[in-house]
Coordinates of C-alpha atoms in Angstrom, one line a residue:
Chain A
M1 CA 0.0 0.0 0.0
P2 CA 1.5 3.3 -1.0
P3 CA 2.2 5.8 1.8
S4 CA -0.6 8.4 2.2
L5 CA 0.3 11.9 1.1
P6 CA -0.4 14.7 3.6
T7 CA -3.7 16.4 3.0
P8 CA -3.1 19.6 1.1
V9 CA -3.9 22.7 3.1
K10 CA -6.4 24.9 1.3
H11 CA -5.0 28.3 0.7
V12 CA -7.0 31.1 2.3
F13 CA -7.2 34.2 0.2
F14 CA -7.1 36.5 3.2
S15 CA -5.6 35.3 6.5
P16 CA -5.6 37.4 9.7
A17 CA -3.1 34.8 11.1
R18 CA -0.6 35.5 8.4
I19 CA -1.0 39.2 8.8
W20 CA -0.5 38.9 12.5
A21 CA 2.6 36.9 12.0
I22 CA 4.1 39.6 9.7
A23 CA 3.0 42.3 12.1
T24 CA 4.6 40.7 15.2
N25 CA 7.8 40.0 13.2
T26 CA 7.9 43.7 12.1
L27 CA 7.4 44.8 15.7
L28 CA 10.2 42.5 16.8
E29 CA 12.4 43.8 14.1
L30 CA 11.8 47.4 15.2
F31 CA 12.4 46.4 18.9
R32 CA 15.8 45.0 17.8
L33 CA 16.6 48.4 16.3
K34 CA 16.3 49.8 19.8
V35 CA 13.8 52.5 18.7
F36 CA 12.5 52.7 22.2
Y37 CA 15.6 54.6 23.3
F38 CA 13.7 57.7 22.4
L39 CA 11.5 57.1 25.4
L40 CA 14.6 58.0 27.5
I41 CA 14.8 61.3 25.8
F42 CA 11.0 61.8 26.5
A43 CA 11.5 61.0 30.2
L44 CA 14.5 63.3 30.4
L45 CA 12.4 66.1 28.9
L46 CA 9.7 65.5 31.5
I47 CA 12.1 65.5 34.4
G48 CA 14.0 68.5 33.0
S49 CA 10.9 70.6 32.4
S50 CA 9.5 69.7 35.8
A51 CA 12.7 70.9 37.5
F52 CA 12.8 74.0 35.4
M53 CA 9.4 75.2 36.3
I54 CA 9.8 75.7 40.0
D55 CA 9.7 79.5 39.7
F56 CA 6.3 79.5 37.9
S57 CA 2.8 79.6 39.3
F58 CA 1.0 76.3 39.5
Q59 CA -1.2 77.1 36.5
E60 CA 1.9 77.9 34.5
Q61 CA 3.6 74.7 35.7
F62 CA 0.8 72.5 34.7
Q63 CA 0.3 74.3 31.4
L64 CA 4.0 74.1 30.5
L65 CA 4.3 70.4 31.6
K66 CA 1.2 69.5 29.5
D67 CA 2.4 71.4 26.5
V68 CA 5.9 70.0 26.6
S69 CA 4.7 66.4 27.2
L70 CA 1.9 66.4 24.6
G71 CA 4.0 68.3 22.1
S72 CA 6.9 65.9 22.6
M73 CA 4.5 63.0 22.2
S74 CA 3.2 64.4 19.0
I75 CA 6.7 64.9 17.6
F76 CA 8.0 61.5 18.7
T77 CA 5.0 59.5 17.5
W78 CA 5.2 61.4 14.1
L79 CA 8.9 60.8 13.7
L80 CA 8.6 57.2 14.8
A81 CA 5.8 56.6 12.3
V82 CA 7.8 58.2 9.5
L83 CA 11.2 56.8 10.2
A84 CA 10.1 53.3 11.2
T85 CA 7.8 52.9 8.1
A86 CA 10.2 54.5 5.6
M87 CA 12.8 51.8 6.2
L88 CA 10.5 48.8 6.2
L89 CA 10.3 48.0 2.5
P90 CA 13.9 49.0 1.5
K91 CA 15.2 46.9 4.4
D92 CA 13.2 43.9 3.4
I93 CA 14.4 44.3 -0.1
E94 CA 18.0 44.7 0.9
D95 CA 17.8 41.7 3.3
R96 CA 16.0 39.6 0.7
T97 CA 13.3 38.9 3.3
L98 CA 10.7 40.4 1.0
Y99 CA 11.4 37.7 -1.7
T100 CA 11.3 34.9 0.9
I101 CA 7.9 36.1 2.2
L102 CA 6.4 36.7 -1.2
A103 CA 7.7 33.4 -2.6
K104 CA 5.3 31.8 -0.1
P105 CA 1.6 32.1 -0.7
V106 CA 1.4 35.5 0.9
P107 CA -0.5 38.1 -1.1
R108 CA 1.2 41.4 -1.4
F109 CA -1.8 43.1 0.3
E110 CA -1.4 41.0 3.4
Y111 CA 2.3 41.8 3.4
L112 CA 1.6 45.5 3.4
V113 CA -1.2 45.2 6.0
G114 CA 1.1 43.2 8.2
K115 CA 3.9 45.7 7.9
L116 CA 1.6 48.6 8.7
L117 CA 0.0 46.8 11.6
G118 CA 3.5 46.2 13.1
V119 CA 4.3 49.9 13.0
L120 CA 0.9 50.7 14.4
L121 CA 1.5 48.3 17.3
L122 CA 4.9 50.0 17.9
L123 CA 3.2 53.4 17.9
F124 CA 0.5 52.2 20.3
I125 CA 3.0 50.8 22.8
S126 CA 5.1 54.1 22.5
T127 CA 2.0 56.2 23.1
V128 CA 0.9 54.2 26.1
V129 CA 4.3 54.3 27.7
M130 CA 4.7 58.1 27.0
S131 CA 1.1 58.7 28.4
A132 CA 2.0 56.7 31.5
L133 CA 5.2 58.7 32.0
F134 CA 3.3 62.0 31.5
A135 CA 0.6 60.9 34.0
V136 CA 3.2 60.1 36.6
A137 CA 5.0 63.5 36.1
L138 CA 1.8 65.4 36.2
Y139 CA 0.6 63.5 39.3
G140 CA 3.9 64.2 41.0
R141 CA 3.8 67.9 40.2
Q142 CA 0.1 68.0 41.4
Q143 CA 1.0 66.4 44.7
V144 CA 3.8 68.9 45.3
V145 CA 1.5 71.8 44.6
I146 CA -1.3 70.4 46.8
A147 CA 1.2 70.0 49.7
E148 CA 2.4 73.6 49.2
T149 CA -1.2 74.9 49.1
I150 CA -2.2 73.0 52.3
R151 CA 0.8 74.6 54.0
N152 CA -0.1 78.1 52.7
Y153 CA -3.8 77.7 53.8
A154 CA -3.0 76.5 57.2
G155 CA -5.0 79.2 59.1
A156 CA -7.6 79.7 56.4
H157 CA -11.3 78.7 56.3
Q158 CA -11.9 75.1 55.1
D159 CA -14.1 76.3 52.2
Q160 CA -11.2 78.4 50.9
L161 CA -8.8 75.5 51.1
R162 CA -11.4 73.2 49.4
D163 CA -11.8 75.7 46.5
A164 CA -8.0 76.1 46.1
L165 CA -7.5 72.3 46.0
R166 CA -10.4 72.0 43.6
G167 CA -8.8 74.6 41.3
I168 CA -5.5 72.7 41.4
R169 CA -7.2 69.3 40.6
E170 CA -9.2 70.9 37.8
S171 CA -6.0 72.3 36.3
T172 CA -4.2 69.0 36.1
F173 CA -6.1 65.9 35.0
T174 CA -9.0 66.6 32.7
F175 CA -11.0 64.0 30.7
S176 CA -10.2 65.8 27.5
L177 CA -6.6 64.7 27.7
I178 CA -7.6 61.1 26.7
P179 CA -9.2 62.1 23.3
G180 CA -6.2 64.5 22.9
I181 CA -3.7 61.7 23.2
A182 CA -5.9 59.3 21.1
I183 CA -5.8 61.9 18.3
I184 CA -2.0 62.1 18.5
Y185 CA -2.0 58.4 17.9
V186 CA -4.5 58.6 15.0
K187 CA -2.3 61.3 13.4
A188 CA 0.8 59.1 13.7
A189 CA -1.1 56.1 12.3
L190 CA -2.2 58.3 9.3
F191 CA 1.4 59.2 8.8
A192 CA 2.5 55.6 8.9
A193 CA 0.1 54.7 6.2
L194 CA 1.1 57.7 4.1
T195 CA 4.8 56.9 4.5
L196 CA 4.1 53.3 3.5
F197 CA 2.4 54.5 0.4
I198 CA 5.3 56.8 -0.5
S199 CA 7.8 54.1 0.2
T200 CA 6.1 51.8 -2.4
F201 CA 7.3 54.1 -5.2
A202 CA 10.3 55.8 -3.6
S203 CA 13.7 55.2 -4.9
S204 CA 15.4 55.4 -1.5
T205 CA 14.7 55.7 2.2
I206 CA 15.9 59.3 2.4
F207 CA 13.5 60.2 -0.4
T208 CA 10.6 58.6 1.5
I209 CA 11.5 60.5 4.6
M210 CA 11.9 63.8 2.8
V211 CA 8.6 63.5 0.9
S212 CA 6.8 62.5 4.1
I213 CA 8.1 65.5 6.1
A214 CA 7.1 67.8 3.2
C215 CA 3.6 66.2 3.3
Y216 CA 3.5 67.0 7.0
F217 CA 4.1 70.7 6.5
I218 CA 1.9 70.9 3.5
G219 CA -0.8 69.0 5.4
H220 CA -0.8 71.7 8.0
L221 CA -1.4 74.3 5.4
Q222 CA -4.0 72.3 3.5
G223 CA -6.9 74.0 5.3
I224 CA -5.7 77.4 4.1
A225 CA -5.4 76.2 0.5
R226 CA -8.9 74.7 0.7
D227 CA -10.4 77.9 2.1
Y228 CA -8.7 80.0 -0.6
W229 CA -9.8 77.5 -3.3
L230 CA -13.4 77.2 -2.2
G231 CA -13.7 80.9 -1.3
N232 CA -12.5 81.9 -4.8
A233 CA -9.8 84.1 -3.1
A234 CA -7.2 83.1 -5.7
T235 CA -7.4 84.7 -9.2
G236 CA -6.1 82.9 -12.3
A237 CA -6.5 79.4 -13.4
L238 CA -3.1 78.2 -12.5
P239 CA -3.2 79.2 -8.8
R240 CA -6.7 77.8 -8.5
I241 CA -5.6 74.4 -10.0
F242 CA -2.6 74.3 -7.6
L243 CA -4.8 75.1 -4.6
A244 CA -7.3 72.5 -5.7
L245 CA -4.6 69.8 -6.0
V246 CA -3.2 70.7 -2.6
A247 CA -6.7 70.5 -1.0
L248 CA -7.6 67.3 -2.8
I249 CA -4.3 65.3 -2.4
F250 CA -3.0 66.2 1.0
P251 CA -4.6 65.5 4.3
D252 CA -5.9 68.3 6.5
L253 CA -3.6 67.8 9.5
Q254 CA -4.9 70.9 11.4
L255 CA -8.0 68.8 12.2
F256 CA -5.8 66.5 14.2
N257 CA -4.2 69.3 16.3
L258 CA -6.5 69.2 19.2
V259 CA -4.0 69.0 22.1
D260 CA -3.2 72.8 22.0
D261 CA -6.8 73.7 22.6
I262 CA -7.3 70.8 25.0
V263 CA -4.4 72.0 27.2
A264 CA -5.9 75.5 27.0
G265 CA -9.0 74.2 28.7
N266 CA -11.3 73.3 25.8
S267 CA -13.2 70.1 26.1
V268 CA -13.7 68.0 22.9
P269 CA -17.3 67.0 22.2
M270 CA -17.2 63.2 21.9
L271 CA -19.1 63.2 18.6
L272 CA -16.5 65.5 17.1
F273 CA -13.7 63.4 18.5
A274 CA -15.3 60.2 17.0
K275 CA -15.7 61.9 13.6
T276 CA -12.0 63.1 13.6
A277 CA -10.7 59.7 14.6
A278 CA -12.9 58.0 11.9
L279 CA -11.6 60.5 9.3
G280 CA -8.0 59.6 10.4
G281 CA -8.9 55.9 10.0
L282 CA -10.3 56.5 6.6
Y283 CA -7.2 58.3 5.5
A284 CA -5.0 55.4 6.7
C285 CA -7.2 52.9 4.8
I286 CA -7.1 54.9 1.6
Y287 CA -3.4 55.4 1.7
L288 CA -3.0 51.6 2.4
L289 CA -5.2 50.9 -0.6
V290 CA -3.2 53.1 -3.0
A291 CA 0.0 51.7 -1.5
Y292 CA -1.3 48.3 -2.5
F293 CA -2.1 49.5 -6.1
V294 CA 1.5 50.7 -6.5
F295 CA 3.1 47.7 -4.7
A296 CA 1.0 45.1 -6.7
S297 CA 2.3 46.4 -10.0
K298 CA 5.9 46.8 -8.8
E299 CA 8.5 44.5 -10.3
L300 CA 10.5 42.9 -7.6
Chain B
M1 CA -2.8 57.2 -13.1
A2 CA -5.2 54.9 -11.2
V3 CA -3.5 56.0 -7.9
A4 CA -3.9 59.7 -8.8
A5 CA -7.5 59.1 -9.7
V6 CA -8.2 57.3 -6.4
L7 CA -6.5 60.1 -4.4
L8 CA -8.4 62.8 -6.2
L9 CA -11.7 61.0 -5.9
F10 CA -11.0 60.5 -2.1
G11 CA -10.2 64.2 -2.0
L12 CA -13.5 65.1 -3.5
V13 CA -15.4 62.8 -1.1
R14 CA -13.6 64.1 2.0
L15 CA -13.8 67.8 1.1
P16 CA -17.3 68.3 2.5
I17 CA -16.5 66.2 5.5
E18 CA -13.4 68.3 6.3
N19 CA -15.3 71.5 5.8
S20 CA -18.0 70.4 8.1
L21 CA -15.6 69.2 10.7
N22 CA -13.7 72.5 10.5
A23 CA -16.9 74.5 11.0
Q24 CA -17.9 72.3 14.0
Y25 CA -14.5 72.9 15.6
R26 CA -14.8 76.6 15.0
D27 CA -18.2 76.5 16.7
A28 CA -16.6 74.6 19.6
F29 CA -14.0 77.5 19.8
F30 CA -11.1 75.4 18.5
H31 CA -8.5 76.5 16.1
G32 CA -8.7 80.2 16.9
A33 CA -5.1 81.2 16.2
K34 CA -4.5 83.5 13.2
L35 CA -1.0 83.0 11.9
N36 CA -0.2 85.9 9.7
L37 CA 2.8 87.7 8.2
G38 CA 3.0 90.2 11.1
L39 CA 3.4 87.3 13.6
R40 CA 6.0 85.7 11.3
Q41 CA 8.1 88.9 11.4
Q42 CA 7.8 89.1 15.2
I43 CA 8.5 85.5 16.3
G44 CA 11.1 84.6 13.6
Q45 CA 11.0 82.1 10.8
T46 CA 11.8 78.9 12.8
A47 CA 9.2 79.6 15.4
F48 CA 6.7 80.5 12.8
L49 CA 7.4 77.3 10.9
A50 CA 7.0 75.3 14.1
A51 CA 3.7 77.1 14.8
L52 CA 2.5 76.3 11.3
G53 CA 3.7 72.7 11.8
G54 CA 1.3 72.1 14.6
F55 CA 3.6 73.1 17.5
R56 CA 2.2 76.5 18.3
A57 CA 1.7 75.6 22.0
L58 CA 5.4 74.8 22.3
V59 CA 6.3 78.0 20.6
A60 CA 4.0 80.0 22.8
D61 CA 5.5 78.3 25.9
G62 CA 9.0 79.1 24.8
L63 CA 8.0 82.8 24.4
W64 CA 6.3 82.7 27.8
I65 CA 9.5 81.5 29.4
Q66 CA 11.3 84.3 27.6
A67 CA 8.7 86.8 29.1
H68 CA 9.3 85.3 32.5
M69 CA 13.0 86.0 32.2
D70 CA 12.3 89.5 31.0
W71 CA 10.1 90.0 34.1
S72 CA 13.0 89.3 36.3
R73 CA 14.8 92.1 34.4
T74 CA 11.7 94.3 34.6
E75 CA 11.7 94.9 30.8
W76 CA 8.0 95.7 30.6
G77 CA 7.9 96.9 27.0
K78 CA 9.5 93.7 25.8
M79 CA 7.2 91.7 27.9
L80 CA 4.2 93.3 26.3
F81 CA 5.6 92.6 22.9
I82 CA 5.9 88.9 23.8
F83 CA 2.5 88.8 25.4
N84 CA 0.9 90.0 22.2
N85 CA 2.6 87.2 20.3
V86 CA 1.8 84.5 22.9
T87 CA -1.9 85.5 23.0
A88 CA -1.9 85.6 19.1
L89 CA -0.5 82.0 19.1
Q90 CA -2.8 80.7 21.8
P91 CA -5.9 82.8 21.9
R92 CA -7.9 80.1 23.7
N93 CA -5.5 79.9 26.6
M94 CA -7.0 81.7 29.5
M95 CA -3.8 81.7 31.5
F96 CA -1.9 83.7 28.9
W97 CA -4.5 86.5 28.8
D98 CA -4.9 86.5 32.5
M99 CA -1.3 86.6 33.5
S100 CA -0.3 89.0 30.7
A101 CA -3.0 91.5 32.0
W102 CA -1.9 90.9 35.6
H103 CA 1.7 91.7 34.7
M104 CA 0.7 94.9 33.0
A105 CA -2.0 96.2 35.3
Y106 CA -0.5 95.1 38.6
N107 CA 3.3 94.9 38.2
A108 CA 4.3 97.2 35.3
S109 CA 1.9 99.9 36.6
V110 CA 3.5 99.8 40.1
A111 CA 7.0 99.9 38.5
A112 CA 5.9 102.9 36.4
L113 CA 4.7 104.7 39.5
Q114 CA 8.0 104.0 41.3
D115 CA 10.2 104.8 38.4
T116 CA 13.1 106.7 39.9
T117 CA 14.3 107.9 36.4
Q118 CA 11.1 110.0 36.0
P119 CA 11.1 112.9 38.5
R120 CA 7.7 114.2 37.6
L121 CA 4.8 112.6 39.5
A122 CA 2.3 113.6 36.9
L123 CA 4.1 111.6 34.2
R124 CA 4.6 108.6 36.5
L125 CA 0.9 108.6 37.2
K126 CA 0.1 108.9 33.5
H127 CA 2.4 105.9 32.7
Q128 CA 0.8 104.0 35.5
H129 CA -2.6 104.7 34.1
E130 CA -1.5 103.6 30.7
Y131 CA -0.5 100.2 32.1
F132 CA -3.9 99.8 33.7
I133 CA -5.4 100.5 30.3
I134 CA -3.1 97.9 28.6
G135 CA -4.1 95.3 31.2
R136 CA -7.8 96.1 30.6
D137 CA -7.4 95.9 26.9
L138 CA -5.7 92.6 27.1
L139 CA -8.5 91.2 29.1
E140 CA -11.1 92.6 26.8
R141 CA -9.4 91.0 23.8
G142 CA -9.2 87.8 25.8
I143 CA -12.9 87.8 26.5
A144 CA -13.6 88.4 22.8
N145 CA -11.6 85.2 22.1
N146 CA -13.1 83.3 25.1
P147 CA -16.7 84.5 25.6
D148 CA -17.7 81.1 26.9
R149 CA -15.7 81.1 30.2
Y150 CA -16.1 83.2 33.3
K151 CA -12.5 83.7 34.4
L152 CA -11.5 86.6 32.2
Y153 CA -14.7 88.5 33.0
E154 CA -13.7 88.2 36.7
S155 CA -10.2 89.3 36.0
L156 CA -11.4 92.3 34.0
A157 CA -13.8 93.2 36.9
N158 CA -10.9 93.1 39.3
V159 CA -8.8 95.5 37.2
L160 CA -11.8 97.8 36.8
R161 CA -12.5 97.7 40.5
D162 CA -9.0 97.8 42.0
K163 CA -7.1 99.8 39.4
L164 CA -9.4 102.0 37.3
M165 CA -12.0 102.5 40.1
D166 CA -14.7 102.0 37.4
H167 CA -17.2 100.3 39.8
Y168 CA -20.2 100.3 37.5
N169 CA -18.4 98.4 34.7
A170 CA -16.8 96.2 37.3
A171 CA -20.3 95.3 38.5
L172 CA -21.3 94.5 34.9
Q173 CA -18.3 92.2 34.5
Y174 CA -18.9 90.4 37.8
A175 CA -22.5 90.0 36.8
A176 CA -21.5 88.5 33.4
A177 CA -19.1 86.1 35.2
S178 CA -21.9 85.1 37.7
K179 CA -24.1 83.9 34.8
F180 CA -21.7 80.9 34.0
P181 CA -22.8 77.7 35.8
D182 CA -19.3 76.9 36.9
S183 CA -18.5 80.3 38.3
P184 CA -17.9 80.8 42.0
T185 CA -20.8 82.1 44.1
Y186 CA -18.9 85.3 45.1
E187 CA -19.3 86.7 41.5
A188 CA -22.9 87.7 42.1
R189 CA -22.0 89.1 45.5
F190 CA -19.2 91.2 44.1
A191 CA -21.5 92.4 41.3
A192 CA -23.9 93.8 43.9
Y193 CA -21.2 95.3 46.1
E194 CA -19.6 97.1 43.1
L195 CA -23.0 98.4 42.0
S196 CA -23.4 99.9 45.4
Y197 CA -20.3 102.0 44.8
S198 CA -21.7 103.3 41.4
P199 CA -23.2 106.7 41.6
G200 CA -26.7 106.8 40.1
H201 CA -27.3 103.0 40.6
E202 CA -28.1 103.1 44.3
R203 CA -31.6 101.8 43.9
E204 CA -30.7 98.7 41.8
A205 CA -27.8 98.1 44.1
Y206 CA -30.0 98.2 47.1
N207 CA -32.5 95.8 45.5
D208 CA -29.6 93.4 44.7
L209 CA -28.2 93.6 48.2
V210 CA -31.6 92.9 49.8
R211 CA -32.0 89.9 47.5
L212 CA -28.6 88.7 48.7
Y213 CA -29.6 89.3 52.3
K214 CA -32.7 87.2 51.8
M215 CA -30.7 84.3 50.6
G216 CA -29.8 83.5 54.1
E217 CA -27.0 83.6 56.7
K218 CA -24.4 82.4 54.2
E219 CA -24.6 85.8 52.5
W220 CA -24.6 87.8 55.8
L221 CA -21.0 89.1 55.4
P222 CA -19.6 92.3 56.9
T223 CA -19.4 94.0 53.5
L224 CA -23.0 93.2 52.8
F225 CA -24.1 94.8 56.1
S226 CA -21.8 97.8 55.5
R227 CA -23.1 98.5 52.0
L228 CA -26.7 97.9 53.1
K229 CA -26.2 100.4 55.9
Y230 CA -24.7 103.0 53.5
L231 CA -27.5 102.6 51.0
Q232 CA -30.3 102.6 53.5
E233 CA -29.0 105.9 54.7
T234 CA -28.4 107.3 51.2
L235 CA -31.8 106.3 49.8
N236 CA -33.6 107.3 53.0
I237 CA -35.3 103.9 53.3
P238 CA -38.2 104.2 55.9
A239 CA -37.2 102.8 59.3
A240 CA -39.9 100.1 59.1
Q241 CA -38.5 98.7 55.9
R242 CA -34.9 98.8 56.9
I243 CA -32.9 95.7 57.5
K244 CA -31.5 95.7 61.0
I245 CA -27.7 95.9 60.8
P246 CA -25.8 94.2 63.6
E247 CA -23.0 96.6 64.6
D248 CA -20.6 93.8 65.4
Q249 CA -20.9 92.5 61.8
L250 CA -19.6 95.7 60.3
P251 CA -16.1 95.6 58.9
H252 CA -13.4 97.3 60.9
P253 CA -12.2 99.8 59.7
P254 CA -15.4 100.9 57.9
H255 CA -15.4 100.1 54.2
P256 CA -13.8 102.9 52.2
K257 CA -15.8 105.2 50.0
P258 CA -15.3 105.0 46.3
Q259 CA -12.6 107.0 44.7
P260 CA -13.4 109.4 41.8
Q261 CA -13.2 107.6 38.4
P262 CA -10.5 108.5 36.0
P263 CA -11.7 109.1 32.4
R264 CA -12.2 105.8 30.5
Q265 CA -10.2 105.7 27.3

């Protein structure tokens, strides 16, 4: 009797397990590149700014600490998204890993989704760690100010002390900080997808990074271009075409700049936050889709 | 070509969404900063680029620290220059408006009065008054940018009351602050007190103070009794209708009479 052959495994067109395997490998690869060292710089920034602010009033201290922390989070997540994503494809091509993966029955779309998911996981972990460090620094500063206030109000009426402490607590942790941080993550995710798209047709890593950074600055001016275009403020066909292209091709990144206003005391309506986050998600999906179009027709 | 078509199509689809989101954020008082060429010339190219790149809070903080250092050197003119830039970058930040106005109306004004390089008292007083006005103007601009919060109304009322002796307008600002649900309870009290110092508004002030008195013992504070006593005498309220003022509740020394108001510019 001839030996029985192993039952052939049916190839699944879309496999979350394969995507997850690529994503975790990408994350591991990025871990090995020691990208988390930037967290040390973030922690130093927090400690440095906390020590530097002793001369300021407590409102100023909280304000500066929040601005420095959230601003740094925004910069670091954006840089991480751009730099980590820009090197993914060129590195895989250089190491020949890409050919090994695509020689297996892994569709190119899954490969791209897996790579992007790996970067998104890295960004998520980074955002969570930075948020935790920020919360610890803010809590520590809050406790110092509370202790000082209790000392200063030693002989005062209980109502006055209660009002003062309420003022301090309201100046530190507000619920709006959570959507603010979430939007920082969404913006970084959008950039990861955009950079992945650029890297599918880029000739080098440096080109990808440069174009991505240019997109960042143009994206922050997109709103102005759109207002000028739609408001018929520009005269002449050429400027109007240029403004229309800027408005239609680049993302409006000002929509994702909520932290400045949140730190200033504005609270974000939840519906608006949800719409902004959904728009960010949609951007990421579209950039992933066009990245696939380019990558699918790329000769490797 | 297909990629460009998808991007343009997506651009057309998201255009109304982005417009609507922008409008909703504006209604929620977000994105109030106006970054223009004037600001570019004042804060420098790098800072302006950073502000355009979404880091205007960090740029504003950097300038604020600079102003703090200028404060230690008492360079009031330079501080005002920086305050104007900081508030232009972060118009929704209450602290910047509030502290800028405080520096001008309370610190710079005192420094102007004590300026040893200016021997003429009249000029020192003039300069002092100019700083009061700068403080008031900063707060008025702050309120125009933040009409939805009580804090700046209160700060403006404080400047009008303590520095410009404009009690009627101070009363109006305290009253405006008291309308916000999260404002402290003393706003309504201060509005009534300040109205009691405003010539020509004694009757409304008396009615407000009586209303406060009827709210119960929590409002029975020395200033309330002092102002009630003054208005009952000024308005010749019949003895039967007068509220009995406990003498031991009056403030010591008696509350000062209002100062004449300087002309409002």
